[in-house]
Amino acid sequence: MWEYSDKVKEHYKNPKNVGSIENADAIGEAGALACGDKLKIYLKIDNGIITDAKFQTFGCGSAVASSSILTEMIIGKSIDEVRKITNKDIADELDGLPPEKMHCSVMGHEALEDALKNYFGENQTPHNNDNKEKIICNCFGVSESDIIKAIKNGAKTLDEIKEINYAGGGCARCIPNIKMLLDRYVKKDTEVNSVQFILKINKVLETDVAHELGKDSGGIELVNVEDKDVYVKLTGTCSSCKNAALTLKNFVEKQLREHVDEQINVIEVK
């Protein structure tokens, strides 16, 4: 059972500004009956100030409460002020919404945006959205770049993404897209890290290790790397040295553990 704040309950039981405005200056819509929620908002605007706002909604109690509180938030404010309102602001004004109901505040925000676009005309809106970041999680306003950044900072799972920026913690409609980004970028980072790991190993072998072995006309070649196992082939005099095993463990492996990764295991390939 979801917990609702007193404000949500109050605005659901006694919603404010229900209805329509005749000759409204702007009308916006969001949602769809097929998804269970639909909202229509009407605005009266005078000299850039929203003087009246009303709504009609079909949906759950959270949808009614979100629409009701939104009209109260915008009446008396300038268009510039109203444009700054986010779906999170709507939810905060209600003292919070259950994560599963955050999409209701998103619907209110989208209806408001649609109304303002209607007011200015699609091609005349002061805020050009051509360069606007792609929003993946509408419930918490998390963009695609925010999620990619979280992955770059170490997030590898959906739960770790949620812990960092809450994406996917609301209505869950964005989860397939988040998983797609995880599949794409976690794999990419793993491949990049693997290549960098091998390059570091090879650099140590070609400089520090080869230099020392070369003093006795010996050498070493990198054959393969599997996880932390490094397969090498000794060359020159080292290939027939009876102390080859000790050389690998006491010198080669020690160098790689010190300069690359302390869990590396060196394995000789004949």
Coordinates of C-alpha atoms in Angstrom, one line a residue:
M1 CA 0.0 0.0 0.0
W2 CA 1.4 3.4 -1.0
E3 CA 1.8 6.2 1.5
Y4 CA 0.3 9.6 0.5
S5 CA 1.0 12.9 2.2
D6 CA -1.8 15.0 3.7
K7 CA -1.5 17.4 0.8
V8 CA -2.0 14.7 -1.7
K9 CA -5.1 13.6 0.1
E10 CA -6.4 17.1 0.5
H11 CA -6.0 18.0 -3.2
Y12 CA -7.6 14.7 -4.2
K13 CA -10.6 15.1 -2.0
N14 CA -11.0 18.9 -2.6
P15 CA -9.2 19.7 -5.9
K16 CA -8.7 23.4 -6.8
N17 CA -9.5 25.1 -10.1
V18 CA -11.3 22.2 -11.7
G19 CA -13.0 22.9 -15.0
S20 CA -12.3 24.8 -18.2
I21 CA -11.8 28.5 -19.2
E22 CA -13.8 29.9 -22.0
N23 CA -11.7 31.7 -24.6
A24 CA -8.5 30.4 -22.8
D25 CA -5.3 32.0 -24.1
A26 CA -3.5 28.6 -24.0
I27 CA -4.6 25.0 -23.7
G28 CA -2.2 22.1 -23.1
E29 CA -2.7 18.3 -23.0
A30 CA -0.7 15.3 -21.7
G31 CA -1.2 11.6 -21.1
A32 CA -3.6 9.3 -22.9
L33 CA -6.7 7.4 -21.9
A34 CA -5.1 4.3 -23.2
C35 CA -2.4 4.6 -20.5
G36 CA -5.0 5.4 -17.7
D37 CA -4.3 9.1 -17.2
K38 CA -5.1 12.2 -19.3
L39 CA -4.9 15.9 -18.4
K40 CA -6.0 19.1 -20.1
I41 CA -5.0 22.4 -18.7
Y42 CA -6.4 25.9 -19.5
L43 CA -4.5 29.2 -19.0
K44 CA -5.5 32.8 -19.0
I45 CA -2.6 35.1 -19.6
D46 CA -2.4 38.9 -19.3
N47 CA 0.8 40.8 -20.0
G48 CA 2.9 37.7 -19.4
I49 CA 1.2 36.8 -16.1
I50 CA -0.9 33.7 -15.7
T51 CA -4.1 35.2 -14.2
D52 CA -6.1 32.0 -14.1
A53 CA -5.6 28.2 -14.6
K54 CA -8.0 25.3 -14.6
F55 CA -7.8 21.7 -15.4
Q56 CA -9.7 18.6 -16.4
T57 CA -8.2 15.2 -15.7
F58 CA -9.1 11.6 -16.0
G59 CA -6.9 9.5 -13.7
C60 CA -6.0 8.4 -10.2
G61 CA -5.9 10.5 -7.1
S62 CA -2.3 11.4 -7.6
A63 CA -3.1 12.8 -11.1
V64 CA -5.9 14.9 -9.6
A65 CA -3.7 16.2 -6.8
S66 CA -0.8 17.0 -9.1
S67 CA -3.0 18.9 -11.5
S68 CA -4.7 20.8 -8.6
I69 CA -1.5 21.8 -6.9
L70 CA 0.0 22.8 -10.3
T71 CA -2.7 25.3 -11.0
E72 CA -2.2 26.9 -7.6
M73 CA 1.6 27.1 -8.2
I74 CA 1.3 28.9 -11.5
I75 CA -1.6 31.4 -10.9
G76 CA -0.1 34.9 -10.4
K77 CA 3.3 34.0 -11.7
S78 CA 5.0 35.2 -14.9
I79 CA 5.6 32.9 -17.8
D80 CA 9.3 33.0 -17.2
E81 CA 8.8 31.8 -13.6
V82 CA 6.4 29.1 -14.7
R83 CA 8.8 27.8 -17.3
K84 CA 11.2 27.0 -14.5
I85 CA 8.8 24.6 -12.7
T86 CA 9.8 21.0 -13.0
N87 CA 7.8 17.8 -12.2
K88 CA 9.9 17.4 -9.1
D89 CA 8.8 20.8 -7.9
I90 CA 5.2 19.7 -8.3
A91 CA 5.8 16.5 -6.3
D92 CA 7.7 18.5 -3.7
E93 CA 4.8 20.9 -3.4
L94 CA 2.6 17.9 -2.5
D95 CA 5.2 16.9 0.1
G96 CA 6.2 14.0 -2.1
L97 CA 4.6 11.3 -4.2
P98 CA 5.2 7.5 -4.1
P99 CA 7.8 6.6 -6.8
E100 CA 5.2 4.6 -8.7
K101 CA 3.1 7.8 -9.0
M102 CA 5.8 10.3 -10.0
H103 CA 4.5 10.0 -13.6
C104 CA 1.5 12.0 -12.5
S105 CA 3.7 15.0 -11.7
V106 CA 5.4 14.5 -15.1
M107 CA 2.0 14.6 -16.8
G108 CA 1.3 17.9 -15.2
H109 CA 4.6 19.3 -16.2
E110 CA 4.1 18.1 -19.8
A111 CA 0.6 19.6 -20.0
L112 CA 2.0 22.9 -18.8
E113 CA 4.8 22.8 -21.4
D114 CA 2.3 22.0 -24.1
A115 CA 0.1 24.9 -23.1
L116 CA 2.9 27.4 -23.3
K117 CA 4.0 26.0 -26.7
N118 CA 0.4 26.5 -27.8
Y119 CA 0.4 30.1 -26.5
F120 CA 3.6 31.1 -28.3
G121 CA 3.1 29.0 -31.4
E122 CA 5.2 25.9 -32.1
N123 CA 7.9 27.9 -33.9
Q124 CA 7.7 31.0 -31.8
T125 CA 8.5 29.6 -28.3
P126 CA 11.3 31.6 -26.7
H127 CA 13.0 28.5 -25.6
N128 CA 14.4 26.5 -28.5
N129 CA 14.3 22.8 -27.6
D130 CA 16.4 21.7 -30.6
N131 CA 19.5 21.4 -28.3
K132 CA 17.6 20.1 -25.3
E133 CA 19.0 17.0 -23.8
K134 CA 17.1 13.8 -24.3
I135 CA 15.3 13.0 -21.1
I136 CA 15.3 9.3 -20.3
C137 CA 13.6 9.3 -16.9
N138 CA 10.7 11.8 -16.9
C139 CA 9.8 11.1 -13.3
F140 CA 13.1 12.6 -12.0
G141 CA 14.2 14.6 -15.0
V142 CA 17.3 12.5 -15.7
S143 CA 18.8 12.9 -19.1
E144 CA 20.7 10.4 -21.3
S145 CA 24.0 12.2 -20.5
D146 CA 23.3 12.0 -16.8
I147 CA 22.9 8.2 -17.0
I148 CA 26.0 7.9 -19.2
K149 CA 27.9 10.0 -16.7
A150 CA 26.8 7.7 -13.9
I151 CA 28.0 4.6 -15.9
K152 CA 31.4 6.4 -16.5
N153 CA 31.6 6.9 -12.7
G154 CA 31.2 3.2 -12.0
A155 CA 27.5 2.3 -12.1
K156 CA 27.1 -1.1 -13.7
T157 CA 23.5 -2.1 -12.8
L158 CA 20.1 -0.6 -12.8
D159 CA 20.1 -0.4 -8.9
E160 CA 23.4 1.5 -9.0
I161 CA 21.9 4.0 -11.5
K162 CA 18.9 4.5 -9.2
E163 CA 21.3 5.2 -6.2
I164 CA 23.1 7.9 -8.1
N165 CA 20.3 9.8 -9.8
Y166 CA 17.0 8.0 -9.1
A167 CA 16.5 7.2 -12.7
G168 CA 14.1 4.2 -13.1
G169 CA 12.8 4.7 -9.5
G170 CA 9.5 6.1 -10.5
C171 CA 6.9 4.8 -12.9
A172 CA 9.5 2.4 -14.4
R173 CA 8.6 3.2 -18.0
C174 CA 12.2 4.3 -18.7
I175 CA 13.8 1.1 -17.4
P176 CA 14.2 -0.5 -20.9
N177 CA 16.0 2.6 -22.2
I178 CA 18.3 2.6 -19.1
K179 CA 19.1 -1.1 -19.6
M180 CA 19.9 -0.3 -23.2
L181 CA 22.4 2.4 -22.2
L182 CA 23.9 0.0 -19.6
D183 CA 24.4 -2.7 -22.2
R184 CA 25.9 -0.3 -24.6
Y185 CA 28.3 1.7 -22.3
V186 CA 29.2 -0.9 -19.7
K187 CA 30.3 -3.2 -22.4
K188 CA 32.2 -0.4 -24.2
D189 CA 34.0 0.6 -21.0
T190 CA 34.9 -3.0 -20.3
E191 CA 36.4 -3.3 -23.7
V192 CA 38.3 0.0 -23.3
N193 CA 39.6 -1.0 -19.9
S194 CA 40.7 -4.4 -21.2
V195 CA 42.7 -2.8 -24.0
Q196 CA 44.3 -0.3 -21.5
F197 CA 45.2 -3.2 -19.2
I198 CA 47.0 -5.1 -21.9
L199 CA 48.8 -2.0 -23.0
K200 CA 50.1 -1.4 -19.5
I201 CA 51.3 -5.0 -19.2
N202 CA 53.0 -4.8 -22.5
K203 CA 54.7 -1.5 -21.7
V204 CA 56.2 -3.0 -18.4
L205 CA 57.4 -6.1 -20.3
E206 CA 59.0 -4.1 -23.1
T207 CA 60.8 -1.6 -20.9
D208 CA 61.6 -2.7 -17.3
V209 CA 61.5 -6.5 -17.8
A210 CA 63.1 -6.7 -21.3
H211 CA 65.8 -4.3 -20.3
E212 CA 66.9 -6.5 -17.3
L213 CA 66.6 -9.8 -19.2
G214 CA 68.5 -8.3 -22.1
K215 CA 71.6 -7.9 -20.0
D216 CA 72.0 -11.7 -20.2
S217 CA 70.9 -11.9 -23.8
G218 CA 67.4 -13.0 -22.8
G219 CA 64.0 -11.7 -23.7
I220 CA 60.3 -12.0 -23.2
E221 CA 57.1 -11.8 -25.4
L222 CA 53.5 -11.2 -24.4
V223 CA 51.4 -14.1 -25.7
N224 CA 47.9 -13.6 -24.2
V225 CA 46.0 -12.0 -21.3
E226 CA 42.9 -13.7 -19.8
D227 CA 41.5 -11.7 -16.9
K228 CA 44.5 -11.5 -14.4
D229 CA 46.4 -14.4 -16.1
V230 CA 49.3 -13.1 -18.2
Y231 CA 50.8 -15.6 -20.6
V232 CA 54.4 -14.9 -21.7
K233 CA 57.1 -16.6 -23.7
L234 CA 60.8 -16.4 -22.6
T235 CA 63.2 -15.9 -25.5
G236 CA 67.0 -16.0 -26.0
T237 CA 69.0 -17.4 -23.2
C238 CA 66.0 -17.2 -20.8
S239 CA 64.2 -19.8 -22.8
S240 CA 66.6 -22.6 -21.8
C241 CA 67.5 -21.2 -18.3
K242 CA 66.9 -23.7 -15.5
N243 CA 65.8 -20.9 -13.3
A244 CA 63.1 -19.7 -15.7
A245 CA 60.3 -20.4 -13.2
L246 CA 62.0 -18.4 -10.5
T247 CA 62.6 -15.5 -13.0
L248 CA 58.9 -15.4 -13.9
K249 CA 57.7 -15.4 -10.3
N250 CA 60.4 -13.4 -8.5
F251 CA 61.0 -10.8 -11.2
V252 CA 58.4 -10.7 -14.1
E253 CA 55.4 -11.3 -11.9
K254 CA 56.7 -8.9 -9.2
Q255 CA 57.2 -6.1 -11.7
L256 CA 53.7 -6.5 -13.2
R257 CA 52.0 -6.7 -9.8
E258 CA 53.9 -3.6 -8.7
H259 CA 53.2 -1.5 -11.8
V260 CA 49.9 -2.8 -13.2
D261 CA 47.8 -5.0 -10.9
E262 CA 48.7 -6.8 -7.7
Q263 CA 46.5 -9.8 -8.6
I264 CA 48.4 -10.7 -11.9
N265 CA 49.6 -14.2 -12.4
V266 CA 52.4 -14.9 -14.9
I267 CA 52.2 -18.1 -16.8
E268 CA 55.0 -19.4 -19.1
V269 CA 54.1 -20.6 -22.6
K270 CA 56.7 -22.9 -24.2

